[in-house]
PDB file of C-alpha atoms in Angstrom:
ATOM      1  CA  MET A   1      -0.017   0.008  -0.017  1.00  0.00           C
ATOM      2  CA  PHE A   2       1.055   3.524  -0.661  1.00  0.00           C
ATOM      3  CA  GLU A   3       1.663   5.778   2.263  1.00  0.00           C
ATOM      4  CA  LYS A   4      -0.765   8.728   2.563  1.00  0.00           C
ATOM      5  CA  PHE A   5       0.833  11.921   1.322  1.00  0.00           C
ATOM      6  CA  SER A   6      -0.261  15.177   2.979  1.00  0.00           C
ATOM      7  CA  LEU A   7       0.491  18.672   1.731  1.00  0.00           C
ATOM      8  CA  PRO A   8       1.951  21.144   4.261  1.00  0.00           C
ATOM      9  CA  SER A   9      -0.598  23.542   5.705  1.00  0.00           C
ATOM     10  CA  PRO A  10      -0.825  27.043   4.142  1.00  0.00           C
ATOM     11  CA  LEU A  11       0.568  28.555   7.479  1.00  0.00           C
ATOM     12  CA  THR A  12       3.627  26.271   7.266  1.00  0.00           C
ATOM     13  CA  MET A  13       4.168  27.205   3.625  1.00  0.00           C
ATOM     14  CA  LEU A  14       3.925  30.924   4.587  1.00  0.00           C
ATOM     15  CA  ILE A  15       6.451  30.526   7.236  1.00  0.00           C
ATOM     16  CA  PHE A  16       8.807  28.652   4.924  1.00  0.00           C
ATOM     17  CA  LEU A  17       8.644  31.383   2.189  1.00  0.00           C
ATOM     18  CA  LEU A  18       8.971  34.303   4.610  1.00  0.00           C
ATOM     19  CA  GLN A  19      11.990  32.532   6.245  1.00  0.00           C
ATOM     20  CA  ARG A  20      13.619  32.091   2.917  1.00  0.00           C
ATOM     21  CA  CYS A  21      13.271  35.873   2.091  1.00  0.00           C
ATOM     22  CA  LEU A  22      14.924  36.646   5.310  1.00  0.00           C
ATOM     23  CA  GLN A  23      17.538  34.110   4.838  1.00  0.00           C
ATOM     24  CA  LEU A  24      18.543  35.945   1.678  1.00  0.00           C
ATOM     25  CA  LEU A  25      19.191  38.988   3.896  1.00  0.00           C
ATOM     26  CA  VAL A  26      21.038  36.876   6.427  1.00  0.00           C
ATOM     27  CA  LEU A  27      23.159  35.416   3.684  1.00  0.00           C
ATOM     28  CA  LEU A  28      24.148  38.873   2.501  1.00  0.00           C
ATOM     29  CA  ILE A  29      25.098  39.933   6.089  1.00  0.00           C
ATOM     30  CA  SER A  30      26.840  36.593   6.454  1.00  0.00           C
ATOM     31  CA  VAL A  31      29.092  37.377   3.427  1.00  0.00           C
ATOM     32  CA  LEU A  32      29.762  40.779   4.948  1.00  0.00           C
ATOM     33  CA  SER A  33      30.677  39.072   8.243  1.00  0.00           C
ATOM     34  CA  TYR A  34      32.965  36.633   6.478  1.00  0.00           C
ATOM     35  CA  LEU A  35      34.777  39.513   4.930  1.00  0.00           C
ATOM     36  CA  ASP A  36      35.080  41.103   8.427  1.00  0.00           C
ATOM     37  CA  LEU A  37      32.929  44.004   7.293  1.00  0.00           C
ATOM     38  CA  TRP A  38      29.682  43.506   9.224  1.00  0.00           C
ATOM     39  CA  ASP A  39      30.861  43.475  12.963  1.00  0.00           C
ATOM     40  CA  PRO A  40      32.741  46.768  12.768  1.00  0.00           C
ATOM     41  CA  ILE A  41      29.720  48.319  11.064  1.00  0.00           C
ATOM     42  CA  CYS A  42      27.306  46.789  13.549  1.00  0.00           C
ATOM     43  CA  LYS A  43      29.370  47.546  16.692  1.00  0.00           C
ATOM     44  CA  LYS A  44      29.795  51.256  15.715  1.00  0.00           C
ATOM     45  CA  SER A  45      26.196  51.883  14.558  1.00  0.00           C
ATOM     46  CA  PHE A  46      24.428  49.873  17.246  1.00  0.00           C
ATOM     47  CA  PRO A  47      25.076  52.310  20.165  1.00  0.00           C
ATOM     48  CA  HIS A  48      23.587  55.123  18.029  1.00  0.00           C
ATOM     49  CA  LEU A  49      20.509  52.992  17.415  1.00  0.00           C
ATOM     50  CA  MET A  50      20.254  52.061  21.027  1.00  0.00           C
ATOM     51  CA  LYS A  51      20.360  55.681  22.098  1.00  0.00           C
ATOM     52  CA  ARG A  52      17.173  56.333  20.247  1.00  0.00           C
ATOM     53  CA  PHE A  53      15.468  53.111  21.032  1.00  0.00           C
ATOM     54  CA  SER A  54      16.334  53.461  24.769  1.00  0.00           C
ATOM     55  CA  LYS A  55      14.681  56.839  24.916  1.00  0.00           C
ATOM     56  CA  LEU A  56      11.452  55.465  23.400  1.00  0.00           C
ATOM     57  CA  TYR A  57      11.654  52.304  25.524  1.00  0.00           C
ATOM     58  CA  ASN A  58      11.948  54.273  28.717  1.00  0.00           C
ATOM     59  CA  GLY A  59       8.917  56.390  27.780  1.00  0.00           C
ATOM     60  CA  ARG A  60       6.881  53.305  27.196  1.00  0.00           C
ATOM     61  CA  MET A  61       8.229  51.386  30.225  1.00  0.00           C
ATOM     62  CA  HIS A  62       8.689  54.173  32.686  1.00  0.00           C
ATOM     63  CA  LYS A  63       5.994  53.053  35.054  1.00  0.00           C
ATOM     64  CA  GLU A  64       7.163  49.482  35.029  1.00  0.00           C
ATOM     65  CA  LYS A  65      10.848  50.362  35.696  1.00  0.00           C
ATOM     66  CA  GLU A  66       9.897  52.799  38.472  1.00  0.00           C
ATOM     67  CA  THR A  67       7.767  50.079  40.142  1.00  0.00           C
ATOM     68  CA  LEU A  68      10.444  47.447  39.728  1.00  0.00           C
ATOM     69  CA  PHE A  69      13.443  49.372  41.093  1.00  0.00           C
ATOM     70  CA  ARG A  70      11.499  50.934  43.994  1.00  0.00           C
ATOM     71  CA  ASN A  71      12.687  48.538  46.588  1.00  0.00           C
ATOM     72  CA  MET A  72      16.304  48.393  45.449  1.00  0.00           C
ATOM     73  CA  LYS A  73      17.456  50.444  48.452  1.00  0.00           C
ATOM     74  CA  ASP A  74      16.303  47.590  50.682  1.00  0.00           C
ATOM     75  CA  PHE A  75      19.522  45.665  49.539  1.00  0.00           C
ATOM     76  CA  ALA A  76      21.906  48.381  50.614  1.00  0.00           C
ATOM     77  CA  ASP A  77      24.657  47.355  53.038  1.00  0.00           C
ATOM     78  CA  PRO A  78      24.449  48.176  56.799  1.00  0.00           C
ATOM     79  CA  SER A  79      25.879  51.644  56.182  1.00  0.00           C
ATOM     80  CA  GLY A  80      23.144  52.403  53.730  1.00  0.00           C
ATOM     81  CA  LYS A  81      25.331  52.331  50.619  1.00  0.00           C
ATOM     82  CA  LEU A  82      24.319  50.319  47.608  1.00  0.00           C
ATOM     83  CA  HIS A  83      27.015  48.879  45.285  1.00  0.00           C
ATOM     84  CA  LEU A  84      25.212  48.212  42.002  1.00  0.00           C
ATOM     85  CA  LEU A  85      26.603  46.427  38.979  1.00  0.00           C
ATOM     86  CA  GLU A  86      24.828  46.775  35.702  1.00  0.00           C
ATOM     87  CA  ILE A  87      25.549  44.321  32.909  1.00  0.00           C
ATOM     88  CA  GLY A  88      24.891  45.375  29.323  1.00  0.00           C
ATOM     89  CA  VAL A  89      24.554  48.907  30.502  1.00  0.00           C
ATOM     90  CA  GLY A  90      24.353  50.327  27.042  1.00  0.00           C
ATOM     91  CA  THR A  91      23.596  54.048  27.103  1.00  0.00           C
ATOM     92  CA  GLY A  92      22.944  54.246  30.785  1.00  0.00           C
ATOM     93  CA  THR A  93      19.159  54.468  30.387  1.00  0.00           C
ATOM     94  CA  ASN A  94      18.496  52.907  33.747  1.00  0.00           C
ATOM     95  CA  PHE A  95      20.576  55.382  35.765  1.00  0.00           C
ATOM     96  CA  LYS A  96      17.717  57.752  36.662  1.00  0.00           C
ATOM     97  CA  PHE A  97      15.746  54.992  38.399  1.00  0.00           C
ATOM     98  CA  TYR A  98      18.547  54.108  40.843  1.00  0.00           C
ATOM     99  CA  PRO A  99      18.580  55.245  44.476  1.00  0.00           C
ATOM    100  CA  SER A 100      20.606  58.315  45.255  1.00  0.00           C
ATOM    101  CA  GLY A 101      24.175  57.711  46.426  1.00  0.00           C
ATOM    102  CA  SER A 102      24.419  54.232  44.738  1.00  0.00           C
ATOM    103  CA  ARG A 103      27.933  53.351  43.699  1.00  0.00           C
ATOM    104  CA  VAL A 104      27.526  52.021  40.150  1.00  0.00           C
ATOM    105  CA  THR A 105      29.894  49.765  38.095  1.00  0.00           C
ATOM    106  CA  CYS A 106      29.069  49.508  34.381  1.00  0.00           C
ATOM    107  CA  VAL A 107      29.741  46.588  32.193  1.00  0.00           C
ATOM    108  CA  ASP A 108      29.165  46.158  28.393  1.00  0.00           C
ATOM    109  CA  TYR A 109      30.957  44.171  25.768  1.00  0.00           C
ATOM    110  CA  ASN A 110      30.699  47.001  23.250  1.00  0.00           C
ATOM    111  CA  PRO A 111      33.246  49.802  23.975  1.00  0.00           C
ATOM    112  CA  ASN A 112      31.496  52.204  21.534  1.00  0.00           C
ATOM    113  CA  PHE A 113      28.921  52.855  24.343  1.00  0.00           C
ATOM    114  CA  GLU A 114      31.449  54.887  26.193  1.00  0.00           C
ATOM    115  CA  LYS A 115      30.560  58.213  24.658  1.00  0.00           C
ATOM    116  CA  PHE A 116      26.866  57.817  25.560  1.00  0.00           C
ATOM    117  CA  LEU A 117      27.697  56.495  29.043  1.00  0.00           C
ATOM    118  CA  LEU A 118      29.714  59.729  29.797  1.00  0.00           C
ATOM    119  CA  GLU A 119      26.721  61.749  28.685  1.00  0.00           C
ATOM    120  CA  SER A 120      24.383  59.805  31.073  1.00  0.00           C
ATOM    121  CA  MET A 121      26.848  59.884  33.935  1.00  0.00           C
ATOM    122  CA  ALA A 122      27.049  63.652  33.581  1.00  0.00           C
ATOM    123  CA  LYS A 123      23.139  63.941  33.798  1.00  0.00           C
ATOM    124  CA  ASN A 124      22.821  61.586  36.770  1.00  0.00           C
ATOM    125  CA  THR A 125      24.701  63.270  39.498  1.00  0.00           C
ATOM    126  CA  HIS A 126      22.757  61.493  42.229  1.00  0.00           C
ATOM    127  CA  LEU A 127      24.975  58.454  41.534  1.00  0.00           C
ATOM    128  CA  GLU A 128      28.589  57.669  42.101  1.00  0.00           C
ATOM    129  CA  PHE A 129      30.785  56.427  39.234  1.00  0.00           C
ATOM    130  CA  GLU A 130      34.088  55.912  40.866  1.00  0.00           C
ATOM    131  CA  ASN A 131      37.040  56.320  38.501  1.00  0.00           C
ATOM    132  CA  PHE A 132      34.666  55.925  35.598  1.00  0.00           C
ATOM    133  CA  ASN A 133      34.256  52.268  36.349  1.00  0.00           C
ATOM    134  CA  PHE A 134      33.250  50.901  32.890  1.00  0.00           C
ATOM    135  CA  VAL A 135      34.320  47.407  32.317  1.00  0.00           C
ATOM    136  CA  VAL A 136      34.329  46.125  28.567  1.00  0.00           C
ATOM    137  CA  THR A 137      33.574  42.381  28.812  1.00  0.00           C
ATOM    138  CA  SER A 138      30.797  39.939  28.124  1.00  0.00           C
ATOM    139  CA  ALA A 139      28.152  38.869  30.710  1.00  0.00           C
ATOM    140  CA  GLU A 140      29.611  35.486  30.796  1.00  0.00           C
ATOM    141  CA  ASP A 141      33.053  36.719  31.996  1.00  0.00           C
ATOM    142  CA  LEU A 142      32.836  39.130  34.836  1.00  0.00           C
ATOM    143  CA  SER A 143      36.316  37.999  36.286  1.00  0.00           C
ATOM    144  CA  SER A 144      37.299  41.614  37.004  1.00  0.00           C
ATOM    145  CA  VAL A 145      34.430  41.662  39.621  1.00  0.00           C
ATOM    146  CA  PRO A 146      35.223  39.935  42.852  1.00  0.00           C
ATOM    147  CA  ASP A 147      33.099  37.193  44.426  1.00  0.00           C
ATOM    148  CA  SER A 148      30.307  38.361  46.602  1.00  0.00           C
ATOM    149  CA  SER A 149      31.194  42.022  46.120  1.00  0.00           C
ATOM    150  CA  VAL A 150      28.021  43.714  44.908  1.00  0.00           C
ATOM    151  CA  ASP A 151      24.512  44.320  46.479  1.00  0.00           C
ATOM    152  CA  VAL A 152      22.542  44.450  43.332  1.00  0.00           C
ATOM    153  CA  VAL A 153      23.037  43.313  39.715  1.00  0.00           C
ATOM    154  CA  VAL A 154      20.818  44.746  36.958  1.00  0.00           C
ATOM    155  CA  GLY A 155      20.301  43.343  33.439  1.00  0.00           C
ATOM    156  CA  THR A 156      17.637  44.777  31.160  1.00  0.00           C
ATOM    157  CA  LEU A 157      17.209  43.506  27.678  1.00  0.00           C
ATOM    158  CA  LEU A 158      20.466  41.545  28.206  1.00  0.00           C
ATOM    159  CA  LEU A 159      19.880  37.841  28.281  1.00  0.00           C
ATOM    160  CA  CYS A 160      18.222  37.940  24.816  1.00  0.00           C
ATOM    161  CA  SER A 161      21.648  38.431  23.260  1.00  0.00           C
ATOM    162  CA  VAL A 162      24.231  36.742  25.462  1.00  0.00           C
ATOM    163  CA  ALA A 163      25.881  33.671  24.007  1.00  0.00           C
ATOM    164  CA  ASN A 164      25.281  31.540  27.075  1.00  0.00           C
ATOM    165  CA  VAL A 165      22.472  32.445  29.376  1.00  0.00           C
ATOM    166  CA  LYS A 166      23.315  29.870  32.005  1.00  0.00           C
ATOM    167  CA  ALA A 167      26.950  31.056  32.218  1.00  0.00           C
ATOM    168  CA  ALA A 168      25.757  34.590  32.537  1.00  0.00           C
ATOM    169  CA  LEU A 169      23.454  33.906  35.345  1.00  0.00           C
ATOM    170  CA  LYS A 170      26.247  31.831  37.036  1.00  0.00           C
ATOM    171  CA  GLU A 171      28.390  34.946  37.063  1.00  0.00           C
ATOM    172  CA  VAL A 172      25.542  36.992  38.331  1.00  0.00           C
ATOM    173  CA  LEU A 173      25.219  34.587  41.332  1.00  0.00           C
ATOM    174  CA  ARG A 174      28.987  34.655  41.855  1.00  0.00           C
ATOM    175  CA  VAL A 175      29.424  38.427  42.143  1.00  0.00           C
ATOM    176  CA  LEU A 176      26.277  39.034  44.279  1.00  0.00           C
ATOM    177  CA  ARG A 177      26.733  38.914  48.020  1.00  0.00           C
ATOM    178  CA  PRO A 178      24.475  36.549  49.965  1.00  0.00           C
ATOM    179  CA  GLY A 179      20.986  38.146  50.134  1.00  0.00           C
ATOM    180  CA  GLY A 180      21.728  40.403  47.167  1.00  0.00           C
ATOM    181  CA  ALA A 181      19.362  40.705  44.273  1.00  0.00           C
ATOM    182  CA  TYR A 182      19.347  40.487  40.438  1.00  0.00           C
ATOM    183  CA  TYR A 183      16.887  42.693  38.664  1.00  0.00           C
ATOM    184  CA  PHE A 184      15.848  41.979  35.229  1.00  0.00           C
ATOM    185  CA  ILE A 185      13.524  43.066  32.397  1.00  0.00           C
ATOM    186  CA  GLU A 186      13.635  40.931  29.200  1.00  0.00           C
ATOM    187  CA  HIS A 187      11.677  40.404  26.009  1.00  0.00           C
ATOM    188  CA  VAL A 188      10.874  36.728  25.550  1.00  0.00           C
ATOM    189  CA  ALA A 189       9.170  34.196  23.165  1.00  0.00           C
ATOM    190  CA  ALA A 190       5.453  34.484  22.932  1.00  0.00           C
ATOM    191  CA  ASP A 191       3.073  31.582  23.582  1.00  0.00           C
ATOM    192  CA  ARG A 192       3.637  29.105  20.686  1.00  0.00           C
ATOM    193  CA  SER A 193      -0.072  29.152  19.696  1.00  0.00           C
ATOM    194  CA  THR A 194      -0.111  32.960  18.946  1.00  0.00           C
ATOM    195  CA  TRP A 195       0.546  34.944  15.802  1.00  0.00           C
ATOM    196  CA  THR A 196       3.190  36.830  17.700  1.00  0.00           C
ATOM    197  CA  TYR A 197       5.203  33.639  17.932  1.00  0.00           C
ATOM    198  CA  PHE A 198       4.561  33.043  14.238  1.00  0.00           C
ATOM    199  CA  TRP A 199       6.208  36.348  13.370  1.00  0.00           C
ATOM    200  CA  GLN A 200       8.981  35.791  15.880  1.00  0.00           C
ATOM    201  CA  GLN A 201       9.979  32.645  14.005  1.00  0.00           C
ATOM    202  CA  ILE A 202       9.998  34.585  10.787  1.00  0.00           C
ATOM    203  CA  CYS A 203      12.090  37.503  12.244  1.00  0.00           C
ATOM    204  CA  ASP A 204      14.603  35.593  14.453  1.00  0.00           C
ATOM    205  CA  PRO A 205      17.124  34.515  11.835  1.00  0.00           C
ATOM    206  CA  ALA A 206      17.770  38.157  10.639  1.00  0.00           C
ATOM    207  CA  TRP A 207      17.133  39.756  14.000  1.00  0.00           C
ATOM    208  CA  GLY A 208      20.235  38.319  15.503  1.00  0.00           C
ATOM    209  CA  TYR A 209      22.509  39.989  12.983  1.00  0.00           C
ATOM    210  CA  LEU A 210      20.689  43.334  13.158  1.00  0.00           C
ATOM    211  CA  GLY A 211      20.526  43.245  17.015  1.00  0.00           C
ATOM    212  CA  GLU A 212      24.097  42.024  17.810  1.00  0.00           C
ATOM    213  CA  GLY A 213      23.045  38.478  18.588  1.00  0.00           C
ATOM    214  CA  CYS A 214      19.581  39.283  19.979  1.00  0.00           C
ATOM    215  CA  SER A 215      16.965  36.518  19.788  1.00  0.00           C
ATOM    216  CA  VAL A 216      13.206  36.922  20.004  1.00  0.00           C
ATOM    217  CA  LEU A 217      12.664  33.257  20.727  1.00  0.00           C
ATOM    218  CA  ARG A 218      14.271  32.724  24.000  1.00  0.00           C
ATOM    219  CA  GLU A 219      12.146  31.434  26.910  1.00  0.00           C
ATOM    220  CA  THR A 220      14.431  33.199  29.467  1.00  0.00           C
ATOM    221  CA  TRP A 221      12.037  32.608  32.347  1.00  0.00           C
ATOM    222  CA  LYS A 222      13.037  28.975  32.252  1.00  0.00           C
ATOM    223  CA  ASP A 223      16.707  29.879  32.746  1.00  0.00           C
ATOM    224  CA  LEU A 224      15.866  32.060  35.723  1.00  0.00           C
ATOM    225  CA  GLU A 225      13.727  29.331  37.222  1.00  0.00           C
ATOM    226  CA  ASN A 226      16.521  26.785  36.820  1.00  0.00           C
ATOM    227  CA  ALA A 227      19.338  29.036  38.138  1.00  0.00           C
ATOM    228  CA  GLU A 228      20.279  28.663  41.745  1.00  0.00           C
ATOM    229  CA  PHE A 229      18.544  31.710  43.201  1.00  0.00           C
ATOM    230  CA  SER A 230      16.887  31.378  46.574  1.00  0.00           C
ATOM    231  CA  LYS A 231      13.869  33.412  45.669  1.00  0.00           C
ATOM    232  CA  LEU A 232      12.483  34.463  42.241  1.00  0.00           C
ATOM    233  CA  ASN A 233       9.823  37.090  41.763  1.00  0.00           C
ATOM    234  CA  LEU A 234       8.869  37.074  38.033  1.00  0.00           C
ATOM    235  CA  GLN A 235       5.893  38.302  36.121  1.00  0.00           C
ATOM    236  CA  HIS A 236       4.854  38.122  32.445  1.00  0.00           C
ATOM    237  CA  MET A 237       3.536  41.093  30.703  1.00  0.00           C
ATOM    238  CA  ALA A 238       2.812  42.489  27.275  1.00  0.00           C
ATOM    239  CA  ALA A 239       4.899  45.535  26.883  1.00  0.00           C
ATOM    240  CA  PRO A 240       3.311  48.622  25.200  1.00  0.00           C
ATOM    241  CA  LEU A 241       5.784  48.648  22.432  1.00  0.00           C
ATOM    242  CA  VAL A 242       5.369  49.288  18.702  1.00  0.00           C
ATOM    243  CA  VAL A 243       7.120  46.232  17.365  1.00  0.00           C
ATOM    244  CA  PRO A 244       4.919  43.221  18.337  1.00  0.00           C
ATOM    245  CA  VAL A 245       7.716  40.540  18.260  1.00  0.00           C
ATOM    246  CA  VAL A 246       9.353  42.128  21.293  1.00  0.00           C
ATOM    247  CA  CYS A 247       6.209  42.902  23.161  1.00  0.00           C
ATOM    248  CA  PRO A 248       6.109  39.669  25.340  1.00  0.00           C
ATOM    249  CA  HIS A 249       8.249  40.538  28.429  1.00  0.00           C
ATOM    250  CA  ILE A 250       9.221  39.211  31.787  1.00  0.00           C
ATOM    251  CA  TYR A 251      10.397  41.366  34.709  1.00  0.00           C
ATOM    252  CA  GLY A 252      11.194  41.046  38.328  1.00  0.00           C
ATOM    253  CA  TYR A 253      14.052  40.244  40.671  1.00  0.00           C
ATOM    254  CA  ALA A 254      15.795  37.196  42.059  1.00  0.00           C
ATOM    255  CA  MET A 255      17.664  36.788  45.410  1.00  0.00           C
ATOM    256  CA  LYS A 256      20.841  34.926  46.030  1.00  0.00           C
TER     257      LYS A 256
END
C-alpha cells in the first residue's frame, strides 16, 4: 500500500517562504561578516540605534521600571550604601531609576557605548561612578568583579543576546553577596499558539544579525527558574511597544 501523502498547511508554507526571504538577507550579512565588514559596522552603529530606542523604551516602560526598582534600596549594606553592577549597561538608560548615592559599576561588551555613558553619567549626579568604572567584557566573563562584592546586579534586555544564558546567570550569582538581588527586564518568546510567535519565528534569523546576537525566541524565564537563586519574583507582561515581536516581556528580581 502507498503511504498517505499530506500537503503542508498554508501557514507552514507561509512560514517557509518568509523565512527564505529573510535568509537571503542573512546570507548577504553573512558574506559581509565573512569579509570582516559587518561586525565593525554593527558595533559602531548599534550604540547610536540604542540611544534612540532606549529613549522610546523608557517612555513606554517608565512606570514598570519605576515600580520594579523601587525596593532596590532595601538591599543596601548596613551603612546604607548600595553597590550596584549593571551588565549590558548600554547608554545608561536605567541610571535615573537608581537610588541616590548608589555606587555604580558599568559592564558592556561594546566599547563604543562609552561616549553615551559619559553623557548619562554627567546627567545623573545622584549616583557615584568611581574612576569611571566601565568594564568592557561579556556577561559570561565578569572575572574583574570579585566574588560576593555587589549588593545588586541589573540586566535589562540583556539575556536575549548573550551567547550563554546559563553562564551569565552563574556569573551574576558569583558576584552577588548573599542576600543580594538580580533585577531583570527581558523580552521573551510568545506563547507558541499565537501569531506573535509566528512572526517571531520569521524574524529571528535576521534579528540576531541586526541586533548584535539578540533573539526573540528565548524562553528566558526557564533559565531564571533553573538558576540557583533562593527566591524568584517573576511576572509576564505584554509591553506597550510598537514592534509586536518584542512585546512579550518578563520582569522582576531574584535573590541569592
